[in-house]
XYZ file of N, CA, C and O in Angstrom:
684
model
N 14.651 1.603 -14.089
C 14.904 3.025 -14.076
C 16.381 3.225 -13.735
O 16.904 2.591 -12.821
N 16.991 4.115 -14.434
C 18.397 4.420 -14.179
C 18.529 5.188 -12.862
O 17.553 5.802 -12.389
N 19.719 5.183 -12.271
C 19.912 5.996 -11.051
C 19.580 7.473 -11.277
O 19.001 8.125 -10.403
N 19.916 7.991 -12.460
C 19.597 9.394 -12.761
C 18.083 9.587 -12.863
O 17.550 10.616 -12.423
N 17.384 8.616 -13.439
C 15.929 8.695 -13.544
C 15.273 8.691 -12.175
O 14.325 9.447 -11.917
N 15.788 7.850 -11.296
C 15.267 7.783 -9.930
C 15.488 9.120 -9.213
O 14.574 9.633 -8.554
N 16.677 9.688 -9.358
C 16.959 10.981 -8.738
C 16.053 12.062 -9.300
O 15.576 12.933 -8.565
N 15.788 12.013 -10.604
C 14.892 12.992 -11.229
C 13.471 12.859 -10.692
O 12.804 13.866 -10.435
N 13.013 11.610 -10.530
C 11.683 11.382 -9.963
C 11.594 11.955 -8.556
O 10.655 12.690 -8.235
N 12.564 11.621 -7.719
C 12.548 12.112 -6.334
C 12.621 13.631 -6.266
O 11.930 14.261 -5.453
N 13.424 14.221 -7.137
C 13.530 15.684 -7.173
C 12.213 16.313 -7.632
O 11.790 17.346 -7.095
N 11.565 15.695 -8.616
C 10.293 16.228 -9.121
C 9.220 16.186 -8.034
O 8.483 17.156 -7.830
N 9.131 15.063 -7.332
C 8.134 14.956 -6.257
C 8.474 15.947 -5.146
O 7.611 16.700 -4.687
N 9.717 15.983 -4.714
C 10.124 16.925 -3.670
C 9.905 18.374 -4.069
O 9.655 19.229 -3.225
N 9.976 18.635 -5.374
C 9.789 19.989 -5.884
C 8.339 20.408 -6.034
O 8.053 21.554 -6.365
N 7.401 19.471 -5.841
C 6.000 19.868 -5.884
C 5.090 19.021 -6.747
O 3.881 19.221 -6.728
N 5.618 18.063 -7.493
C 4.735 17.194 -8.267
C 4.126 16.133 -7.363
O 4.701 15.774 -6.341
N 2.973 15.630 -7.762
C 2.324 14.574 -6.998
C 2.805 13.207 -7.445
O 3.322 13.040 -8.548
N 2.640 12.224 -6.566
C 3.002 10.843 -6.869
C 1.918 9.934 -6.307
O 1.545 10.062 -5.139
N 1.424 9.032 -7.152
C 0.448 8.030 -6.725
C 1.075 6.670 -6.923
O 1.495 6.333 -8.037
N 1.152 5.898 -5.853
C 1.684 4.540 -5.915
C 0.604 3.551 -5.538
O -0.151 3.774 -4.593
N 0.519 2.459 -6.292
C -0.479 1.427 -6.045
C 0.212 0.081 -5.916
O 1.110 -0.227 -6.712
N -0.204 -0.698 -4.925
C 0.197 -2.080 -4.699
C 1.706 -2.263 -4.816
O 2.422 -1.971 -3.879
N 2.220 -2.708 -5.940
C 3.635 -3.064 -6.075
C 4.578 -1.865 -6.063
O 5.793 -2.054 -6.112
N 4.060 -0.661 -5.942
C 4.948 0.506 -5.847
C 5.836 0.417 -4.609
O 6.909 1.013 -4.581
N 5.408 -0.348 -3.591
C 6.241 -0.523 -2.397
C 7.176 -1.730 -2.521
O 7.992 -1.985 -1.644
N 7.058 -2.459 -3.621
C 7.865 -3.665 -3.859
C 8.900 -3.380 -4.940
O 9.138 -4.186 -5.837
N 9.492 -2.212 -4.871
C 10.515 -1.809 -5.833
C 11.559 -0.969 -5.103
O 11.277 -0.418 -4.049
N 12.761 -0.914 -5.646
C 13.865 -0.172 -5.014
C 14.070 -0.597 -3.552
O 14.227 0.240 -2.664
N 14.052 -1.915 -3.305
C 14.251 -2.393 -1.938
C 15.591 -1.901 -1.398
O 16.567 -1.790 -2.128
N 15.598 -1.637 -0.118
C 16.816 -1.180 0.551
C 17.889 -2.263 0.409
O 17.653 -3.412 0.765
N 19.051 -1.905 -0.160
C 20.097 -2.917 -0.363
C 20.740 -3.347 0.957
O 20.712 -2.585 1.919
N 21.291 -4.555 0.972
C 21.226 -5.530 -0.109
C 19.852 -6.200 -0.129
O 19.178 -6.235 0.900
N 19.448 -6.720 -1.276
C 18.173 -7.419 -1.402
C 18.456 -8.822 -1.954
O 18.218 -9.088 -3.126
N 18.978 -9.719 -1.095
C 19.338 -11.057 -1.549
C 18.119 -11.873 -1.968
O 16.987 -11.560 -1.571
N 18.358 -12.907 -2.755
C 17.263 -13.742 -3.265
C 16.435 -14.373 -2.163
O 15.255 -14.649 -2.352
N 17.018 -14.623 -0.994
C 16.254 -15.234 0.102
C 15.387 -14.215 0.849
O 14.671 -14.559 1.787
N 15.423 -12.944 0.431
C 14.604 -11.858 1.002
C 14.875 -11.602 2.487
O 14.085 -10.935 3.152
N 15.977 -12.104 3.011
C 16.261 -11.963 4.442
C 16.354 -10.507 4.886
O 15.991 -10.176 6.020
N 16.812 -9.630 4.026
C 16.940 -8.211 4.389
C 15.581 -7.523 4.476
O 15.463 -6.452 5.054
N 14.558 -8.130 3.906
C 13.234 -7.527 3.929
C 12.664 -7.446 5.338
O 11.765 -6.670 5.607
N 13.165 -8.304 6.246
C 12.658 -8.325 7.608
C 13.438 -7.406 8.548
O 13.147 -7.318 9.727
N 14.423 -6.717 8.009
C 15.228 -5.779 8.790
C 14.598 -4.389 8.688
O 14.304 -3.918 7.591
N 14.394 -3.752 9.828
C 13.879 -2.382 9.824
C 15.051 -1.436 9.570
O 16.009 -1.401 10.333
N 14.977 -0.681 8.468
C 16.077 0.208 8.094
C 15.840 1.651 8.514
O 16.783 2.436 8.556
N 14.602 2.008 8.791
C 14.297 3.355 9.254
C 14.878 4.435 8.360
O 14.646 4.464 7.155
N 15.662 5.326 8.953
C 16.250 6.458 8.222
C 17.217 6.012 7.127
O 17.557 6.791 6.250
N 17.676 4.762 7.196
C 18.615 4.245 6.194
C 17.908 3.563 5.027
O 18.565 3.003 4.145
N 16.569 3.602 5.012
C 15.810 3.004 3.901
C 16.149 3.692 2.592
O 16.590 4.854 2.573
N 15.902 2.996 1.511
C 16.109 3.565 0.188
C 15.334 4.887 0.055
O 14.198 4.983 0.531
N 15.913 5.904 -0.576
C 15.241 7.215 -0.696
C 13.860 7.150 -1.370
O 12.953 7.892 -0.990
N 13.705 6.277 -2.355
C 12.386 6.129 -2.992
C 11.366 5.630 -1.974
O 10.251 6.130 -1.894
N 11.742 4.616 -1.187
C 10.822 4.056 -0.204
C 10.525 5.058 0.909
O 9.412 5.095 1.434
N 11.478 5.895 1.251
C 11.228 6.957 2.238
C 10.228 7.966 1.665
O 9.341 8.429 2.373
N 10.379 8.292 0.368
C 9.415 9.191 -0.277
C 8.030 8.550 -0.265
O 7.032 9.187 0.067
N 7.955 7.257 -0.579
C 6.675 6.557 -0.643
C 6.026 6.472 0.735
O 4.810 6.647 0.854
N 6.825 6.158 1.751
C 6.300 6.096 3.104
C 6.359 4.734 3.764
O 6.022 4.600 4.933
N 6.766 3.679 3.037
C 6.869 2.337 3.602
C 7.402 1.372 2.565
O 7.504 1.707 1.380
N 7.757 0.169 3.026
C 8.354 -0.836 2.142
C 7.661 -2.181 2.292
O 7.351 -2.624 3.393
N 7.449 -2.848 1.165
C 6.903 -4.206 1.097
C 7.882 -5.192 1.722
O 9.079 -5.143 1.447
N 7.356 -6.106 2.551
C 8.149 -7.221 3.063
C 7.796 -8.474 2.262
O 8.633 -9.072 1.604
N 6.524 -8.856 2.340
C 6.038 -10.070 1.680
C 4.514 -10.027 1.683
O 3.913 -9.086 2.187
N 3.902 -11.059 1.114
C 2.459 -11.246 1.261
C 2.233 -12.710 1.588
O 3.140 -13.534 1.463
N 1.048 -13.020 2.024
C 0.732 -14.393 2.375
C 0.880 -15.326 1.183
O 0.790 -14.904 0.029
N 1.124 -16.599 1.479
C 1.238 -17.571 0.394
C 0.291 -18.743 0.583
O -0.031 -19.425 -0.378
N -0.139 -18.981 1.815
C -1.053 -20.091 2.063
C -2.138 -19.624 3.011
O -2.004 -19.805 4.211
N -3.156 -18.963 2.564
C -3.473 -18.639 1.169
C -2.866 -17.301 0.747
O -2.573 -16.454 1.587
N -2.706 -17.133 -0.553
C -2.216 -15.854 -1.085
C -3.302 -14.797 -0.928
O -3.022 -13.652 -0.581
N -4.534 -15.152 -1.227
C -5.673 -14.240 -1.093
C -6.480 -14.637 0.132
O -6.699 -15.827 0.370
N -6.902 -13.644 0.892
C -7.804 -13.925 1.997
C -8.673 -12.710 2.290
O -8.328 -11.588 1.931
N -9.790 -12.982 2.913
C -10.716 -11.921 3.270
C -10.317 -11.354 4.626
O -10.039 -12.103 5.557
N -10.243 -10.049 4.697
C -9.863 -9.364 5.936
C -10.625 -8.044 6.029
O -11.211 -7.579 5.053
N -10.581 -7.456 7.210
C -11.228 -6.170 7.445
C -10.225 -5.037 7.307
O -9.083 -5.152 7.744
N -10.692 -3.961 6.722
C -9.920 -2.730 6.603
C -10.663 -1.662 7.395
O -11.867 -1.461 7.220
N -9.939 -1.006 8.276
C -10.495 0.059 9.097
C -10.364 1.374 8.329
O -9.281 1.700 7.838
N -11.441 2.106 8.222
C -11.420 3.414 7.569
C -11.025 4.439 8.634
O -11.809 4.764 9.525
N -9.798 4.934 8.548
C -9.296 5.903 9.514
C -9.740 7.322 9.198
O -9.841 8.149 10.103
N -9.936 7.610 7.912
C -10.337 8.959 7.510
C -11.556 8.869 6.600
O -11.437 8.842 5.376
N -12.754 8.813 7.193
C -13.965 8.688 6.386
C -14.280 9.933 5.561
O -15.157 9.896 4.704
N -13.538 11.017 5.767
C -13.751 12.231 4.974
C -12.808 12.301 3.778
O -12.893 13.238 2.987
N -11.906 11.326 3.651
C -11.000 11.328 2.510
C -11.832 11.147 1.242
O -12.773 10.359 1.221
N -11.522 11.906 0.171
C -12.326 11.828 -1.056
C -12.521 10.388 -1.530
O -11.574 9.614 -1.636
N -13.786 10.038 -1.771
C -14.153 8.711 -2.223
C -14.589 7.792 -1.100
O -15.161 6.736 -1.346
N -14.330 8.183 0.140
C -14.695 7.342 1.270
C -15.885 7.881 2.061
O -16.301 7.262 3.041
N -16.419 9.016 1.639
C -17.558 9.584 2.335
C -18.693 8.561 2.350
O -19.041 7.989 1.334
N -19.237 8.313 3.524
C -20.364 7.399 3.646
C -19.979 5.932 3.736
O -20.843 5.074 3.878
N -18.692 5.607 3.661
C -18.255 4.219 3.771
C -18.242 3.837 5.249
O -17.698 4.549 6.082
N -18.871 2.723 5.558
C -18.936 2.250 6.928
C -17.711 1.392 7.227
O -17.355 0.506 6.462
N -17.060 1.670 8.346
C -15.872 0.926 8.770
C -16.276 -0.136 9.785
O -17.124 0.123 10.630
N -15.692 -1.332 9.701
C -14.685 -1.768 8.740
C -15.315 -2.235 7.432
O -16.512 -2.509 7.365
N -14.469 -2.339 6.423
C -14.857 -2.876 5.120
C -14.145 -4.217 4.980
O -12.955 -4.326 5.259
N -14.864 -5.221 4.556
C -14.291 -6.557 4.424
C -14.242 -6.943 2.955
O -15.236 -6.802 2.242
N -13.069 -7.392 2.495
C -12.962 -7.896 1.129
C -11.749 -8.788 0.967
O -10.901 -8.881 1.852
N -11.687 -9.449 -0.172
C -10.656 -10.425 -0.481
C -9.547 -9.753 -1.267
O -9.802 -9.073 -2.247
N -8.284 -9.983 -0.845
C -7.157 -9.290 -1.451
C -5.869 -10.065 -1.187
O -5.819 -10.930 -0.315
N -4.833 -9.752 -1.923
C -3.482 -10.201 -1.635
C -2.894 -9.123 -0.729
O -2.450 -8.090 -1.202
N -2.920 -9.366 0.566
C -2.542 -8.341 1.545
C -1.035 -8.264 1.688
O -0.373 -9.259 1.964
N -0.513 -7.078 1.529
C 0.913 -6.844 1.692
C 1.259 -6.673 3.169
O 0.518 -6.025 3.916
N 2.382 -7.239 3.565
C 2.975 -6.966 4.861
C 4.029 -5.885 4.602
O 4.866 -6.029 3.708
N 3.966 -4.803 5.347
C 4.801 -3.626 5.096
C 5.611 -3.261 6.341
O 5.290 -3.672 7.453
N 6.637 -2.451 6.135
C 7.511 -2.005 7.228
C 8.042 -0.607 6.944
O 7.784 -0.036 5.884
N 8.831 -0.114 7.874
C 9.523 1.173 7.754
C 8.588 2.319 7.386
O 8.856 3.112 6.481
N 7.476 2.397 8.117
C 6.512 3.471 7.885
C 7.103 4.804 8.325
O 7.689 4.913 9.400
N 6.932 5.812 7.497
C 7.337 7.163 7.892
C 6.421 7.633 9.015
O 5.245 7.269 9.071
N 6.938 8.465 9.869
C 6.163 8.918 11.026
C 5.134 9.981 10.679
O 4.243 10.260 11.485
N 5.227 10.552 9.481
C 4.309 11.635 9.105
C 3.155 11.163 8.216
O 2.493 11.976 7.580
N 2.877 9.866 8.195
C 1.790 9.361 7.345
C 0.438 9.869 7.827
O 0.151 9.847 9.026
N -0.386 10.289 6.881
C -1.800 10.519 7.151
C -2.471 9.205 6.761
O -2.704 8.940 5.581
N -2.737 8.361 7.759
C -3.254 7.020 7.491
C -4.735 7.108 7.143
O -5.540 7.649 7.900
N -5.073 6.543 5.997
C -6.441 6.573 5.485
C -7.141 5.247 5.757
O -8.286 5.219 6.188
N -6.438 4.138 5.504
C -6.971 2.792 5.743
C -5.927 1.957 6.478
O -4.734 2.041 6.176
N -6.387 1.140 7.422
C -5.524 0.253 8.201
C -6.012 -1.177 8.045
O -7.225 -1.434 8.128
N -5.087 -2.115 7.846
C -5.430 -3.532 7.782
C -5.590 -4.054 9.208
O -4.666 -3.956 10.016
N -6.763 -4.613 9.489
C -7.004 -5.250 10.776
C -6.545 -6.700 10.639
O -7.182 -7.501 9.963
N -5.449 -7.034 11.265
C -4.828 -8.355 11.108
C -5.472 -9.437 11.970
O -5.148 -10.617 11.823
N -6.385 -9.052 12.826
C -7.039 -10.023 13.707
C -7.730 -11.109 12.881
O -8.508 -10.814 11.976
N -7.391 -12.365 13.173
C -8.021 -13.491 12.499
C -7.411 -13.871 11.162
O -7.847 -14.833 10.539
N -6.391 -13.137 10.710
C -5.764 -13.459 9.428
C -4.838 -14.664 9.583
O -4.272 -14.908 10.645
N -4.674 -15.400 8.494
C -3.841 -16.592 8.463
C -2.488 -16.262 7.864
O -2.412 -15.560 6.861
N -1.432 -16.767 8.469
C -0.094 -16.591 7.916
C 0.785 -15.729 8.788
O 0.330 -14.748 9.408
N 2.052 -16.075 8.837
C 3.023 -15.374 9.673
C 3.119 -13.873 9.390
O 3.275 -13.084 10.320
N 3.020 -13.432 8.109
C 3.147 -11.982 7.863
C 2.112 -11.125 8.589
O 2.306 -9.927 8.739
N 1.007 -11.747 9.031
C -0.092 -10.984 9.620
C -0.201 -11.177 11.125
O -1.137 -10.666 11.747
N 0.734 -11.879 11.730
C 0.704 -12.085 13.176
C 1.377 -10.887 13.836
O 2.474 -10.968 14.388
N 0.702 -9.778 13.739
C 1.213 -8.503 14.232
C 0.044 -7.552 14.424
O -1.078 -7.846 14.020
N 0.329 -6.412 14.991
C -0.711 -5.398 15.200
C -1.198 -4.862 13.846
O -0.483 -4.948 12.835
N -2.415 -4.311 13.814
C -2.891 -3.670 12.585
C -1.886 -2.623 12.093
O -1.192 -1.998 12.906
N -1.828 -2.435 10.774
C -0.862 -1.487 10.205
C -1.446 -0.803 8.975
O -2.399 -1.293 8.362
N -0.877 0.349 8.594
C -1.419 1.129 7.476
C -1.393 0.374 6.150
O -0.434 -0.330 5.836
N -2.480 0.553 5.373
C -2.592 0.003 4.027
C -2.645 1.114 2.973
O -2.245 0.917 1.836
N -3.197 2.251 3.366
C -3.362 3.381 2.445
C -3.056 4.655 3.216
O -3.537 4.824 4.337
N -2.277 5.540 2.578
C -1.902 6.770 3.264
C -1.600 7.882 2.270
O -1.456 7.658 1.076
N -1.463 9.079 2.832
C -1.006 10.247 2.083
C 0.054 10.928 2.948
O 0.047 10.789 4.174
N 0.948 11.620 2.297
C 1.994 12.341 3.033
C 2.581 13.410 2.127
O 2.382 13.392 0.911
N 3.302 14.318 2.717
C 4.032 15.334 1.969
C 5.487 14.920 1.871
O 6.061 14.416 2.842
N 6.060 15.112 0.703
C 7.500 14.915 0.508
C 8.037 16.268 0.064
O 7.917 16.634 -1.113
N 8.528 17.028 1.021
C 8.896 18.431 0.790
C 7.670 19.156 0.248
O 6.673 19.230 0.938
N 7.680 19.612 -1.013
C 6.528 20.332 -1.568
C 5.556 19.422 -2.317
O 4.502 19.866 -2.759
N 5.909 18.154 -2.491
C 5.077 17.233 -3.271
C 4.163 16.379 -2.409
O 4.490 16.032 -1.272
N 3.005 16.044 -2.977
C 2.053 15.179 -2.285
C 2.215 13.743 -2.774
O 2.344 13.504 -3.979
N 2.174 12.811 -1.834
C 2.330 11.391 -2.134
C 1.101 10.656 -1.613
O 0.665 10.881 -0.480
N 0.557 9.781 -2.451
C -0.545 8.898 -2.053
C -0.112 7.482 -2.384
O 0.422 7.220 -3.463
N -0.353 6.563 -1.435
C -0.027 5.154 -1.685
C -1.112 4.265 -1.111
O -1.629 4.522 -0.020
N -1.442 3.205 -1.845
C -2.287 2.148 -1.329
C -1.659 0.805 -1.670
O -1.232 0.586 -2.808
N -1.564 -0.065 -0.668
C -1.056 -1.419 -0.892
C -2.130 -2.304 -1.507
O -1.845 -3.405 -1.974
N -3.350 -1.829 -1.511
C -4.469 -2.572 -2.086
C -4.405 -2.433 -3.601
O -4.107 -1.358 -4.114
N -4.682 -3.507 -4.324
C -4.680 -3.365 -5.770
C -4.483 -4.648 -6.540
O -4.543 -4.650 -7.761
N -4.248 -5.754 -5.850
C -4.132 -7.019 -6.571
C -5.471 -7.387 -7.187
O -5.526 -7.935 -8.273
N -6.534 -7.064 -6.491
C -7.894 -7.358 -6.951
C -8.732 -6.081 -6.830
O -9.610 -5.993 -5.978
N -8.459 -5.073 -7.667
C -9.114 -3.770 -7.494
C -10.632 -3.822 -7.583
O -11.318 -3.026 -6.951
N -11.175 -4.748 -8.350
C -12.626 -4.856 -8.453
C -13.265 -5.179 -7.116
O -14.350 -4.711 -6.801
N -12.593 -5.997 -6.303
C -13.093 -6.343 -4.977
C -13.233 -5.101 -4.111
O -14.202 -4.939 -3.400
N -12.230 -4.224 -4.171
C -12.272 -3.001 -3.376
C -13.436 -2.125 -3.811
O -14.230 -1.670 -2.997
N -13.548 -1.909 -5.097
C -14.614 -1.051 -5.612
C -15.973 -1.617 -5.236
O -16.852 -0.905 -4.755
N -16.163 -2.924 -5.430
C -17.459 -3.532 -5.133
C -17.750 -3.560 -3.641
O -18.903 -3.530 -3.234
N -16.721 -3.608 -2.805
C -16.924 -3.640 -1.364
C -17.184 -2.264 -0.770
O -17.854 -2.151 0.242
N -16.626 -1.240 -1.377
C -16.674 0.094 -0.790
C -17.737 0.982 -1.428
O -18.481 1.659 -0.730
N -17.809 1.004 -2.742
C -18.703 1.944 -3.418
C -20.071 1.340 -3.696
O -20.162 0.234 -4.220
N -21.124 2.060 -3.365
C -22.447 1.565 -3.730
C -22.553 1.461 -5.259
O -21.957 2.254 -5.980
N -23.290 0.485 -5.735
C -23.369 0.247 -7.181
C -23.819 1.493 -7.943
O -23.344 1.764 -9.032
N -24.684 2.277 -7.347
C -25.187 3.468 -8.036
C -24.105 4.504 -8.299
O -24.244 5.338 -9.186
N -22.992 4.456 -7.528
C -21.955 5.468 -7.705
C -20.752 4.966 -8.502
O -19.829 5.717 -8.755
N -20.768 3.702 -8.922
C -19.644 3.149 -9.672
C -19.741 3.529 -11.135
O -20.819 3.506 -11.722
N -18.619 3.849 -11.715
C -18.572 4.099 -13.151
C -18.371 2.774 -13.861
O -17.568 1.958 -13.452
N -19.074 2.579 -14.936
C -18.909 1.348 -15.700
C -17.803 1.559 -16.711
O -17.786 2.527 -17.455
N -16.860 0.628 -16.732
C -15.782 0.660 -17.704
C -16.335 0.100 -19.011
O -16.758 -1.054 -19.076
N -16.350 0.881 -20.092
C -16.911 0.405 -21.361
C -16.124 -0.782 -21.937
O -16.654 -1.504 -22.776
N -14.901 -0.994 -21.475
C -14.110 -2.137 -21.975
C -14.366 -3.399 -21.158
O -13.894 -4.469 -21.515
N -15.122 -3.260 -20.071
C -15.420 -4.399 -19.202
C -16.700 -5.055 -19.695
O -17.765 -4.452 -19.668
N -16.618 -6.291 -20.120
C -17.780 -6.991 -20.687
C -18.549 -7.805 -19.652
O -19.330 -8.661 -20.034
N -18.314 -7.560 -18.377
C -19.049 -8.328 -17.349
C -20.501 -7.981 -17.387
O -20.962 -6.936 -17.656
């Protein structure tokens, strides 16, 4: 995206359009510099974070590599959020869990990753938000770091009777 395109996106969201970000939406427009060794990813930039990441509400640091996928618990912070009614917390499923930073203070946290018992340095920390909503001026923003294995989430959270079958899915 060109710098002008990025500014147009931010202006549109701030002006009242909605934005939905999934998984890798937090792994883009990293706060500069973003060297190949990813060393800057571990620096908390706060108010100096990239404007896109401030709009989104947080920034990707890394994900586990040994193993890349692991089963963990997700705490449902807002069981009244649309689609989560009746979901019992915690929910356990297998995913490529993102380690995130620079959370905005105005997040409406919907789901939190419970890091207890997880393997790998990125998760040796307190539980942190995985899914949230927030306002960016007049625009609404929704983000979930979950999405590497979306079928796992759907099968773990939604009862089979309420799932829509994708006609292109031959399972």
